[in-house]
Amino acid sequence: DQQVKQNSPSLSVQEGRISILNCDYTNSMFDYFLWYKKYPAEGPTFLISISSIKDKNEDGRFTVFLNKSAKHLSLHIVPSQPGDSAVYFCAAMGKGGGADGLTFGKGTHLIIQP
Amino acid sequence: NAGVTQTPKFQVLKTGQSMTLQCAQDMNHNSMYWYRQDPGMGLRLIYYSASEGTTDKGEVPNGYNVSRLNKREFSLRLESAAPSQTSVYFCASSVGRRTGELFFGEGSRLTVL
């Protein structure tokens, strides 16, 4: 039973345009959400996070939006750059829990076309 | 800045052989984790150590053992490797258990024949 779902295995976007990566979750106990980015042959790196008390968090070109009622979050990358080509994992953890309770999605492979 | 270092990066084993994956972090983090990643799957937690001296099972612990040797080092042992353990293994660390911000190593690709 997948509690964190990334329904698009891959996404192709033109350089300079907006990339939107989506993530849905089913567990209403999740209250903290993160995005990780992974290049081939490297480990994932933390990108951005959002707490359930917020509906938006921005960091430079990266913005994460959280819609609690829909149990949906999205990562926006504007403008998209070639170096953004990577696999992006959505992750969630619950109230009172710890990183041992982090649940990861299967990832979305973002390809930025020149 | 080394961060999280894993060895070896690649290993091929025969069914039934044993091996240990080593992990060390130089960030003075309290918590350490071992994950596996399989094709088309997210990261799944094998074992974790919330702090030095403690270890606990994660989602997929069967067939593995761990040792938190000291604050820096956390090893993962396969006592009798099986083809189902063919995977990419990632070690990670965090300041503490309560943060979801993990720092990952580069991964160890293990093939069991």
mmCIF file of C-alpha atoms in Angstrom:
data_model
loop_
_atom_site.group_PDB
_atom_site.id
_atom_site.type_symbol
_atom_site.label_atom_id
_atom_site.label_comp_id
_atom_site.label_asym_id
_atom_site.label_seq_id
_atom_site.Cartn_x
_atom_site.Cartn_y
_atom_site.Cartn_z
ATOM 1 C CA ASP A 1 0.000 0.000 0.000
ATOM 2 C CA GLN A 2 1.799 3.072 -1.279
ATOM 3 C CA GLN A 3 1.356 5.939 1.122
ATOM 4 C CA VAL A 4 3.315 8.398 -1.026
ATOM 5 C CA LYS A 5 2.627 8.314 -4.737
ATOM 6 C CA GLN A 6 4.390 9.958 -7.612
ATOM 7 C CA ASN A 7 2.253 8.971 -10.529
ATOM 8 C CA SER A 8 4.492 10.296 -13.286
ATOM 9 C CA PRO A 9 7.599 8.129 -13.703
ATOM 10 C CA SER A 10 9.053 10.717 -16.074
ATOM 11 C CA LEU A 11 8.505 14.279 -17.220
ATOM 12 C CA SER A 12 10.082 16.154 -20.112
ATOM 13 C CA VAL A 13 10.222 19.971 -20.030
ATOM 14 C CA GLN A 14 11.884 22.528 -22.244
ATOM 15 C CA GLU A 15 14.707 24.577 -20.833
ATOM 16 C CA GLY A 16 13.438 27.880 -19.458
ATOM 17 C CA ARG A 17 9.894 26.613 -18.873
ATOM 18 C CA ILE A 18 8.267 25.636 -15.611
ATOM 19 C CA SER A 19 8.621 22.069 -14.326
ATOM 20 C CA ILE A 20 5.829 20.825 -12.075
ATOM 21 C CA LEU A 21 6.334 17.564 -10.206
ATOM 22 C CA ASN A 22 3.398 16.106 -8.324
ATOM 23 C CA CYS A 23 3.047 13.936 -5.255
ATOM 24 C CA ASP A 24 -0.016 12.523 -3.503
ATOM 25 C CA TYR A 25 -0.193 10.971 -0.069
ATOM 26 C CA THR A 26 -2.806 8.899 1.716
ATOM 27 C CA ASN A 27 -1.733 9.008 5.359
ATOM 28 C CA SER A 28 -3.398 11.944 7.136
ATOM 29 C CA MET A 29 -0.820 11.645 9.929
ATOM 30 C CA PHE A 30 1.922 12.973 7.668
ATOM 31 C CA ASP A 31 2.788 16.529 8.629
ATOM 32 C CA TYR A 32 6.179 17.203 7.107
ATOM 33 C CA PHE A 33 7.112 16.790 3.475
ATOM 34 C CA LEU A 34 10.404 16.881 1.640
ATOM 35 C CA TRP A 35 11.770 16.731 -1.868
ATOM 36 C CA TYR A 36 15.047 15.063 -2.697
ATOM 37 C CA LYS A 37 16.950 15.238 -5.967
ATOM 38 C CA LYS A 38 19.111 12.412 -7.261
ATOM 39 C CA TYR A 39 21.647 12.356 -10.071
ATOM 40 C CA PRO A 40 22.803 9.020 -11.559
ATOM 41 C CA ALA A 41 25.488 7.255 -9.510
ATOM 42 C CA GLU A 42 25.039 9.705 -6.637
ATOM 43 C CA GLY A 43 23.049 9.674 -3.434
ATOM 44 C CA PRO A 44 19.886 11.757 -3.068
ATOM 45 C CA THR A 45 20.321 15.320 -1.833
ATOM 46 C CA PHE A 46 17.781 17.295 0.138
ATOM 47 C CA LEU A 47 16.138 20.021 -1.915
ATOM 48 C CA ILE A 48 13.269 21.665 -0.056
ATOM 49 C CA SER A 49 10.706 20.881 2.624
ATOM 50 C CA ILE A 50 7.356 22.084 3.898
ATOM 51 C CA SER A 51 5.502 21.704 7.153
ATOM 52 C CA SER A 52 1.767 21.091 7.215
ATOM 53 C CA ILE A 53 1.234 24.457 8.907
ATOM 54 C CA LYS A 54 2.227 26.140 5.645
ATOM 55 C CA ASP A 55 0.870 25.874 2.135
ATOM 56 C CA LYS A 56 3.924 27.195 0.314
ATOM 57 C CA ASN A 57 7.668 27.289 0.736
ATOM 58 C CA GLU A 58 10.103 28.936 -1.633
ATOM 59 C CA ASP A 59 13.827 28.610 -2.116
ATOM 60 C CA GLY A 60 15.187 30.361 -5.169
ATOM 61 C CA ARG A 61 13.869 28.657 -8.299
ATOM 62 C CA PHE A 62 12.165 25.945 -6.250
ATOM 63 C CA THR A 63 8.718 26.267 -4.679
ATOM 64 C CA VAL A 64 6.756 23.544 -2.943
ATOM 65 C CA PHE A 65 2.989 23.836 -2.590
ATOM 66 C CA LEU A 66 0.943 21.795 -0.137
ATOM 67 C CA ASN A 67 -2.807 21.194 -0.438
ATOM 68 C CA LYS A 68 -3.744 19.376 2.758
ATOM 69 C CA SER A 69 -7.374 18.860 1.885
ATOM 70 C CA ALA A 70 -6.396 17.137 -1.353
ATOM 71 C CA LYS A 71 -3.399 15.399 0.258
ATOM 72 C CA HIS A 72 -1.313 16.709 -2.604
ATOM 73 C CA LEU A 73 1.972 18.517 -2.938
ATOM 74 C CA SER A 74 3.835 19.807 -5.925
ATOM 75 C CA LEU A 75 7.328 21.052 -6.659
ATOM 76 C CA HIS A 76 7.678 23.922 -9.126
ATOM 77 C CA ILE A 77 10.981 24.702 -10.763
ATOM 78 C CA VAL A 78 11.134 28.038 -12.573
ATOM 79 C CA PRO A 79 12.925 28.458 -14.895
ATOM 80 C CA SER A 80 14.032 24.909 -15.612
ATOM 81 C CA GLN A 81 17.726 24.454 -16.350
ATOM 82 C CA PRO A 82 19.672 21.526 -17.847
ATOM 83 C CA GLY A 83 21.226 20.807 -14.434
ATOM 84 C CA ASP A 84 17.737 20.137 -13.093
ATOM 85 C CA SER A 85 17.604 16.878 -15.055
ATOM 86 C CA ALA A 86 17.498 14.276 -12.289
ATOM 87 C CA VAL A 87 15.157 11.961 -10.404
ATOM 88 C CA TYR A 88 13.048 13.748 -7.812
ATOM 89 C CA PHE A 89 11.725 11.900 -4.773
ATOM 90 C CA CYS A 90 8.878 13.125 -2.642
ATOM 91 C CA ALA A 91 8.997 12.026 1.015
ATOM 92 C CA ALA A 92 6.730 12.401 4.018
ATOM 93 C CA MET A 93 6.951 11.897 7.756
ATOM 94 C CA GLY A 94 4.364 11.920 10.481
ATOM 95 C CA LYS A 95 3.422 13.779 13.645
ATOM 96 C CA GLY A 96 5.619 12.797 16.520
ATOM 97 C CA GLY A 97 7.640 10.604 14.283
ATOM 98 C CA GLY A 98 11.215 10.712 13.137
ATOM 99 C CA ALA A 99 13.236 10.266 10.015
ATOM 100 C CA ASP A 100 12.939 6.520 10.526
ATOM 101 C CA GLY A 101 9.324 7.019 9.540
ATOM 102 C CA LEU A 102 10.155 8.801 6.294
ATOM 103 C CA THR A 103 8.171 7.328 3.439
ATOM 104 C CA PHE A 104 9.487 7.916 -0.068
ATOM 105 C CA GLY A 105 7.671 7.961 -3.372
ATOM 106 C CA LYS A 106 9.037 6.033 -6.341
ATOM 107 C CA GLY A 107 10.454 9.137 -7.962
ATOM 108 C CA THR A 108 9.895 11.179 -11.118
ATOM 109 C CA HIS A 109 12.637 11.417 -13.711
ATOM 110 C CA LEU A 110 12.750 15.018 -14.921
ATOM 111 C CA ILE A 111 14.384 15.593 -18.277
ATOM 112 C CA ILE A 112 15.109 19.167 -19.328
ATOM 113 C CA GLN A 113 15.247 19.484 -23.110
ATOM 114 C CA PRO A 114 17.511 22.164 -24.611
ATOM 115 C CA ASN B 1 34.060 17.865 2.754
ATOM 116 C CA ALA B 2 33.620 14.084 2.754
ATOM 117 C CA GLY B 3 30.122 14.005 4.286
ATOM 118 C CA VAL B 4 28.930 10.386 4.175
ATOM 119 C CA THR B 5 31.355 7.830 2.772
ATOM 120 C CA GLN B 6 30.352 4.306 1.796
ATOM 121 C CA THR B 7 32.558 1.394 0.838
ATOM 122 C CA PRO B 8 32.665 -0.555 -1.352
ATOM 123 C CA LYS B 9 30.945 1.202 -4.245
ATOM 124 C CA PHE B 10 30.469 -2.030 -6.193
ATOM 125 C CA GLN B 11 30.387 -5.652 -5.109
ATOM 126 C CA VAL B 12 29.435 -8.935 -6.728
ATOM 127 C CA LEU B 13 28.638 -11.857 -4.455
ATOM 128 C CA LYS B 14 27.566 -15.441 -4.922
ATOM 129 C CA THR B 15 24.462 -16.691 -3.161
ATOM 130 C CA GLY B 16 25.319 -17.597 0.416
ATOM 131 C CA GLN B 17 28.388 -15.393 0.716
ATOM 132 C CA SER B 18 28.605 -12.741 3.393
ATOM 133 C CA MET B 19 29.798 -9.182 3.274
ATOM 134 C CA THR B 20 29.744 -5.926 5.186
ATOM 135 C CA LEU B 21 28.993 -2.485 3.790
ATOM 136 C CA GLN B 22 30.810 0.243 5.641
ATOM 137 C CA CYS B 23 29.560 3.767 6.224
ATOM 138 C CA ALA B 24 31.195 6.709 7.952
ATOM 139 C CA GLN B 25 30.079 10.307 8.403
ATOM 140 C CA ASP B 26 32.161 13.273 9.470
ATOM 141 C CA MET B 27 29.344 15.716 10.284
ATOM 142 C CA ASN B 28 28.989 14.733 13.949
ATOM 143 C CA HIS B 29 25.453 13.526 13.253
ATOM 144 C CA ASN B 30 23.613 11.512 15.853
ATOM 145 C CA SER B 31 21.385 9.416 13.588
ATOM 146 C CA MET B 32 22.359 7.078 10.789
ATOM 147 C CA TYR B 33 20.347 4.964 8.350
ATOM 148 C CA TRP B 34 20.665 2.228 5.768
ATOM 149 C CA TYR B 35 18.306 2.254 2.779
ATOM 150 C CA ARG B 36 17.959 0.132 -0.308
ATOM 151 C CA GLN B 37 16.704 1.296 -3.669
ATOM 152 C CA ASP B 38 15.354 -1.106 -6.257
ATOM 153 C CA PRO B 39 14.364 -0.271 -9.856
ATOM 154 C CA GLY B 40 11.062 1.603 -9.967
ATOM 155 C CA MET B 41 10.906 1.751 -6.180
ATOM 156 C CA GLY B 42 11.421 4.466 -3.656
ATOM 157 C CA LEU B 43 13.986 4.230 -0.918
ATOM 158 C CA ARG B 44 13.145 1.657 1.736
ATOM 159 C CA LEU B 45 14.628 1.763 5.214
ATOM 160 C CA ILE B 46 16.492 -1.362 6.301
ATOM 161 C CA TYR B 47 17.836 -0.352 9.721
ATOM 162 C CA TYR B 48 18.569 2.841 11.523
ATOM 163 C CA SER B 49 20.463 4.072 14.544
ATOM 164 C CA ALA B 50 18.823 7.024 16.265
ATOM 165 C CA SER B 51 21.908 7.606 18.371
ATOM 166 C CA GLU B 52 25.188 5.951 19.228
ATOM 167 C CA GLY B 53 24.554 2.673 20.992
ATOM 168 C CA THR B 54 21.064 2.070 19.565
ATOM 169 C CA THR B 55 19.832 0.315 16.452
ATOM 170 C CA ASP B 56 16.308 -0.459 15.257
ATOM 171 C CA LYS B 57 14.639 -2.265 12.400
ATOM 172 C CA GLY B 58 13.169 -0.372 9.505
ATOM 173 C CA GLU B 59 10.718 -1.490 6.846
ATOM 174 C CA VAL B 60 12.805 -4.299 5.282
ATOM 175 C CA PRO B 61 15.279 -5.684 7.868
ATOM 176 C CA ASN B 62 15.166 -9.398 7.025
ATOM 177 C CA GLY B 63 18.520 -10.824 5.953
ATOM 178 C CA TYR B 64 20.528 -7.915 7.357
ATOM 179 C CA ASN B 65 22.312 -6.964 10.549
ATOM 180 C CA VAL B 66 23.829 -3.655 11.557
ATOM 181 C CA SER B 67 26.424 -2.328 13.963
ATOM 182 C CA ARG B 68 26.762 1.249 15.184
ATOM 183 C CA LEU B 69 30.464 1.020 15.854
ATOM 184 C CA ASN B 70 30.779 4.568 17.187
ATOM 185 C CA LYS B 71 29.198 7.921 16.452
ATOM 186 C CA ARG B 72 30.814 8.096 13.014
ATOM 187 C CA GLU B 73 30.386 4.566 11.702
ATOM 188 C CA PHE B 74 27.380 2.393 10.902
ATOM 189 C CA SER B 75 27.885 -0.890 9.066
ATOM 190 C CA LEU B 76 25.406 -3.182 7.305
ATOM 191 C CA ARG B 77 26.085 -6.917 7.140
ATOM 192 C CA LEU B 78 24.608 -9.543 4.856
ATOM 193 C CA GLU B 79 25.259 -12.896 6.528
ATOM 194 C CA SER B 80 24.083 -15.116 3.672
ATOM 195 C CA ALA B 81 23.442 -13.120 0.533
ATOM 196 C CA ALA B 82 20.436 -13.915 -1.651
ATOM 197 C CA PRO B 83 19.621 -12.721 -5.193
ATOM 198 C CA SER B 84 16.718 -10.716 -3.720
ATOM 199 C CA GLN B 85 19.325 -8.555 -1.998
ATOM 200 C CA THR B 86 20.653 -7.313 -5.339
ATOM 201 C CA SER B 87 20.126 -3.589 -4.971
ATOM 202 C CA VAL B 88 21.735 -0.202 -4.515
ATOM 203 C CA TYR B 89 22.357 0.529 -0.849
ATOM 204 C CA PHE B 90 22.513 4.024 0.570
ATOM 205 C CA CYS B 91 23.782 5.075 3.934
ATOM 206 C CA ALA B 92 22.494 8.367 5.327
ATOM 207 C CA SER B 93 22.885 10.481 8.411
ATOM 208 C CA SER B 94 20.992 13.283 10.094
ATOM 209 C CA VAL B 95 21.567 15.666 12.963
ATOM 210 C CA GLY B 96 18.892 13.855 14.892
ATOM 211 C CA ARG B 97 16.034 11.468 14.395
ATOM 212 C CA ARG B 98 13.442 14.258 14.371
ATOM 213 C CA THR B 99 14.656 15.884 11.188
ATOM 214 C CA GLY B 100 13.794 14.509 7.776
ATOM 215 C CA GLU B 101 16.790 16.192 6.204
ATOM 216 C CA LEU B 102 19.111 13.310 5.494
ATOM 217 C CA PHE B 103 22.599 13.407 4.033
ATOM 218 C CA PHE B 104 23.247 10.425 1.784
ATOM 219 C CA GLY B 105 26.351 8.641 0.655
ATOM 220 C CA GLU B 106 26.961 7.892 -3.011
ATOM 221 C CA GLY B 107 25.592 4.380 -2.785
ATOM 222 C CA SER B 108 26.906 0.829 -3.004
ATOM 223 C CA ARG B 109 25.739 -1.330 -5.896
ATOM 224 C CA LEU B 110 25.491 -4.956 -4.834
ATOM 225 C CA THR B 111 24.823 -7.860 -7.193
ATOM 226 C CA VAL B 112 24.120 -11.322 -5.820
ATOM 227 C CA LEU B 113 24.413 -14.125 -8.370
#
